[in-house]
Amino acid sequence: MAFNQDSLNGISLSKINPNYLHANSTSHVWAFGAIAELIDNAYDPDVKASHISIDKIDINKIPCLVFVDNGAGMNREQLLKMLSLGCCDKDKYDSPKHKTIGKYGNGFKSGSMRLGKDVIIFTRRIEKACVGLLSQTYLKAIDADSVIVPILEYSTSANILFYMLARKEYIIRV
């Protein structure tokens, strides 16, 4: 794997190696601690979920955990922040009535990667829906030297898909 260094105005940008996803997941020694991190995201006041269900299903003979909540959903920007390391907006929702649990922007990533190598997020907010992928399997398959998070956004009211990968955006009509 070659290390390609990106820069902004001549200043080198730091990268997060895909191996970090596994290393970060080891902060959860117990799988139920990782599950609690994922449940916490549905509990936050900005999400407003009143119900969450967790099921185990098999997809092509591979066991998968499915978390479903009835919360507010996320737009593409919110999903990208949630899938990025260190991004957290929870402090603005903190109140005496409801204290948020996370504050460092790490819980979802460490929790989901403790439970498996891949996570696919399906979310919907108003008339846009998004699908995001945080996948050690994908990053290994493309021999990535940095974590890449593909996000697909589409309008739920029209047959137009908006696709974002890194800094490129394509509009695909179906």
Short mmCIF file of C-alpha atoms in Angstrom, two decimals:
data_model
loop_
_atom_site.label_atom_id
_atom_site.label_comp_id
_atom_site.label_asym_id
_atom_site.label_seq_id
_atom_site.Cartn_x
_atom_site.Cartn_y
_atom_site.Cartn_z
CA MET A 1 0.00 0.00 0.00
CA ALA A 2 1.53 3.28 -1.12
CA PHE A 3 1.11 6.28 1.16
CA ASN A 4 -0.17 9.22 -0.85
CA GLN A 5 0.01 12.50 1.04
CA ASP A 6 -2.77 14.99 0.41
CA SER A 7 -2.23 18.66 1.11
CA LEU A 8 -4.19 21.85 1.49
CA ASN A 9 -2.44 25.04 0.43
CA GLY A 10 0.89 23.20 0.62
CA ILE A 11 0.31 21.90 4.16
CA SER A 12 0.29 18.10 4.50
CA LEU A 13 -2.96 16.62 5.79
CA SER A 14 -2.98 13.85 8.37
CA LYS A 15 -4.59 10.55 7.39
CA ILE A 16 -6.27 7.84 9.41
CA ASN A 17 -4.99 4.42 8.43
CA PRO A 18 -7.74 1.79 7.97
CA ASN A 19 -6.02 -0.37 10.64
CA TYR A 20 -7.08 2.26 13.17
CA LEU A 21 -10.71 1.15 12.84
CA HIS A 22 -9.82 -2.22 14.38
CA ALA A 23 -7.39 -0.77 16.93
CA ASN A 24 -10.03 1.75 18.06
CA SER A 25 -12.64 -1.01 18.46
CA THR A 26 -10.53 -2.76 21.09
CA SER A 27 -11.52 -0.05 23.60
CA HIS A 28 -14.66 -2.19 24.04
CA VAL A 29 -13.65 -5.39 25.82
CA TRP A 30 -17.29 -6.44 26.11
CA ALA A 31 -19.68 -6.62 23.13
CA PHE A 32 -22.54 -5.23 25.23
CA GLY A 33 -20.54 -2.06 25.84
CA ALA A 34 -20.31 -1.66 22.06
CA ILE A 35 -24.06 -2.25 21.72
CA ALA A 36 -24.67 0.40 24.40
CA GLU A 37 -22.71 2.92 22.29
CA LEU A 38 -25.03 2.28 19.34
CA ILE A 39 -28.18 2.50 21.47
CA ASP A 40 -26.88 5.79 22.91
CA ASN A 41 -27.02 7.40 19.46
CA ALA A 42 -30.77 6.76 19.28
CA TYR A 43 -31.25 8.12 22.81
CA ASP A 44 -29.78 11.57 22.11
CA PRO A 45 -32.19 14.54 22.18
CA ASP A 46 -31.51 15.60 18.58
CA VAL A 47 -32.51 12.12 17.36
CA LYS A 48 -35.77 11.98 19.32
CA ALA A 49 -36.19 8.22 18.97
CA SER A 50 -38.87 6.70 21.18
CA HIS A 51 -38.30 3.11 20.02
CA ILE A 52 -35.27 1.03 19.06
CA SER A 53 -35.18 -2.60 18.01
CA ILE A 54 -32.20 -4.91 17.61
CA ASP A 55 -32.41 -8.06 15.53
CA LYS A 56 -29.94 -10.68 14.31
CA ILE A 57 -30.40 -11.75 10.71
CA ASP A 58 -28.31 -13.77 8.25
CA ILE A 59 -27.36 -12.26 4.90
CA ASN A 60 -25.71 -14.80 2.57
CA LYS A 61 -25.08 -16.99 5.66
CA ILE A 62 -23.26 -14.13 7.42
CA PRO A 63 -24.75 -13.14 10.80
CA CYS A 64 -25.64 -9.44 10.99
CA LEU A 65 -27.02 -7.20 13.72
CA VAL A 66 -29.73 -4.74 12.65
CA PHE A 67 -30.48 -1.67 14.76
CA VAL A 68 -33.64 0.25 13.83
CA ASP A 69 -34.97 3.37 15.52
CA ASN A 70 -37.77 5.81 14.80
CA GLY A 71 -35.62 8.90 15.26
CA ALA A 72 -35.33 12.08 13.20
CA GLY A 73 -32.78 10.66 10.73
CA MET A 74 -29.72 12.39 9.27
CA ASN A 75 -28.92 14.33 6.14
CA ARG A 76 -25.67 13.70 4.25
CA GLU A 77 -23.65 16.23 6.26
CA GLN A 78 -24.85 14.80 9.57
CA LEU A 79 -24.15 11.24 8.42
CA LEU A 80 -20.63 12.19 7.28
CA LYS A 81 -19.95 13.80 10.68
CA MET A 82 -21.26 10.72 12.47
CA LEU A 83 -18.98 8.47 10.39
CA SER A 84 -15.96 10.76 10.85
CA LEU A 85 -13.64 10.33 13.80
CA GLY A 86 -13.68 13.12 16.37
CA CYS A 87 -16.76 14.97 15.08
CA CYS A 88 -19.38 15.56 17.77
CA ASP A 89 -22.18 18.14 18.04
CA LYS A 90 -23.83 16.60 21.11
CA ASP A 91 -22.83 19.38 23.51
CA LYS A 92 -25.32 21.79 21.92
CA TYR A 93 -28.15 19.37 22.82
CA ASP A 94 -27.05 18.91 26.43
CA SER A 95 -29.62 20.14 28.96
CA PRO A 96 -30.36 19.65 32.67
CA LYS A 97 -33.31 17.45 31.65
CA HIS A 98 -31.28 15.21 29.31
CA LYS A 99 -27.53 14.75 29.48
CA THR A 100 -25.92 13.39 26.33
CA ILE A 101 -23.49 10.54 26.83
CA GLY A 102 -20.93 10.94 24.04
CA LYS A 103 -18.81 13.98 23.47
CA TYR A 104 -15.71 12.93 21.55
CA GLY A 105 -17.20 11.59 18.32
CA ASN A 106 -15.82 8.09 18.75
CA GLY A 107 -18.55 5.85 20.19
CA PHE A 108 -20.35 4.82 17.00
CA LYS A 109 -17.11 3.98 15.19
CA SER A 110 -15.53 2.06 18.08
CA GLY A 111 -18.80 0.28 18.93
CA SER A 112 -19.73 -0.79 15.42
CA MET A 113 -16.20 -1.94 14.55
CA ARG A 114 -16.09 -3.98 17.80
CA LEU A 115 -19.19 -5.89 16.66
CA GLY A 116 -18.09 -6.42 13.05
CA LYS A 117 -15.84 -5.28 10.24
CA ASP A 118 -18.53 -3.40 8.31
CA VAL A 119 -21.47 -1.14 9.04
CA ILE A 120 -24.07 0.16 6.60
CA ILE A 121 -26.29 3.01 7.76
CA PHE A 122 -29.65 3.70 6.14
CA THR A 123 -31.18 7.00 7.25
CA ARG A 124 -33.89 9.36 6.09
CA ARG A 125 -34.64 12.97 6.91
CA ILE A 126 -37.52 14.88 5.28
CA GLU A 127 -37.25 14.23 1.52
CA LYS A 128 -33.67 12.93 1.41
CA ALA A 129 -32.34 9.55 2.36
CA CYS A 130 -28.72 8.45 2.75
CA VAL A 131 -26.75 5.23 2.85
CA GLY A 132 -23.29 5.33 4.42
CA LEU A 133 -20.59 2.67 4.58
CA LEU A 134 -17.82 2.28 7.15
CA SER A 135 -16.14 -0.92 6.08
CA GLN A 136 -12.82 -2.54 6.89
CA THR A 137 -13.59 -5.13 4.18
CA TYR A 138 -14.03 -2.43 1.51
CA LEU A 139 -10.92 -0.51 2.57
CA LYS A 140 -8.82 -3.70 2.41
CA ALA A 141 -10.28 -4.64 -0.99
CA ILE A 142 -9.30 -1.28 -2.52
CA ASP A 143 -5.95 -1.24 -0.68
CA ALA A 144 -6.80 2.14 0.85
CA ASP A 145 -4.10 4.05 2.73
CA SER A 146 -6.70 6.18 4.52
CA VAL A 147 -10.25 5.70 5.78
CA ILE A 148 -12.77 6.47 3.02
CA VAL A 149 -16.49 6.69 3.79
CA PRO A 150 -18.75 6.35 0.72
CA ILE A 151 -22.15 8.01 1.14
CA LEU A 152 -25.06 7.73 -1.26
CA GLU A 153 -27.78 10.37 -0.97
CA TYR A 154 -31.04 10.25 -2.88
CA SER A 155 -34.28 12.13 -3.00
CA THR A 156 -37.25 10.20 -1.70
CA SER A 157 -39.58 12.34 -3.82
CA ALA A 158 -37.84 11.91 -7.19
CA ASN A 159 -35.79 9.31 -9.02
CA ILE A 160 -32.49 11.16 -8.66
CA LEU A 161 -29.52 9.76 -6.75
CA PHE A 162 -26.77 11.95 -5.36
CA TYR A 163 -23.51 10.10 -4.87
CA MET A 164 -20.57 11.41 -2.89
CA LEU A 165 -17.22 9.71 -2.54
CA ALA A 166 -14.40 11.75 -1.05
CA ARG A 167 -14.70 15.16 -2.73
CA LYS A 168 -16.36 14.03 -5.97
CA GLU A 169 -20.09 14.22 -6.55
CA TYR A 170 -22.06 12.58 -9.32
CA ILE A 171 -25.73 12.91 -10.13
CA ILE A 172 -27.21 9.65 -11.43
CA ARG A 173 -30.70 9.63 -12.93
CA VAL A 174 -32.52 6.33 -12.68
#
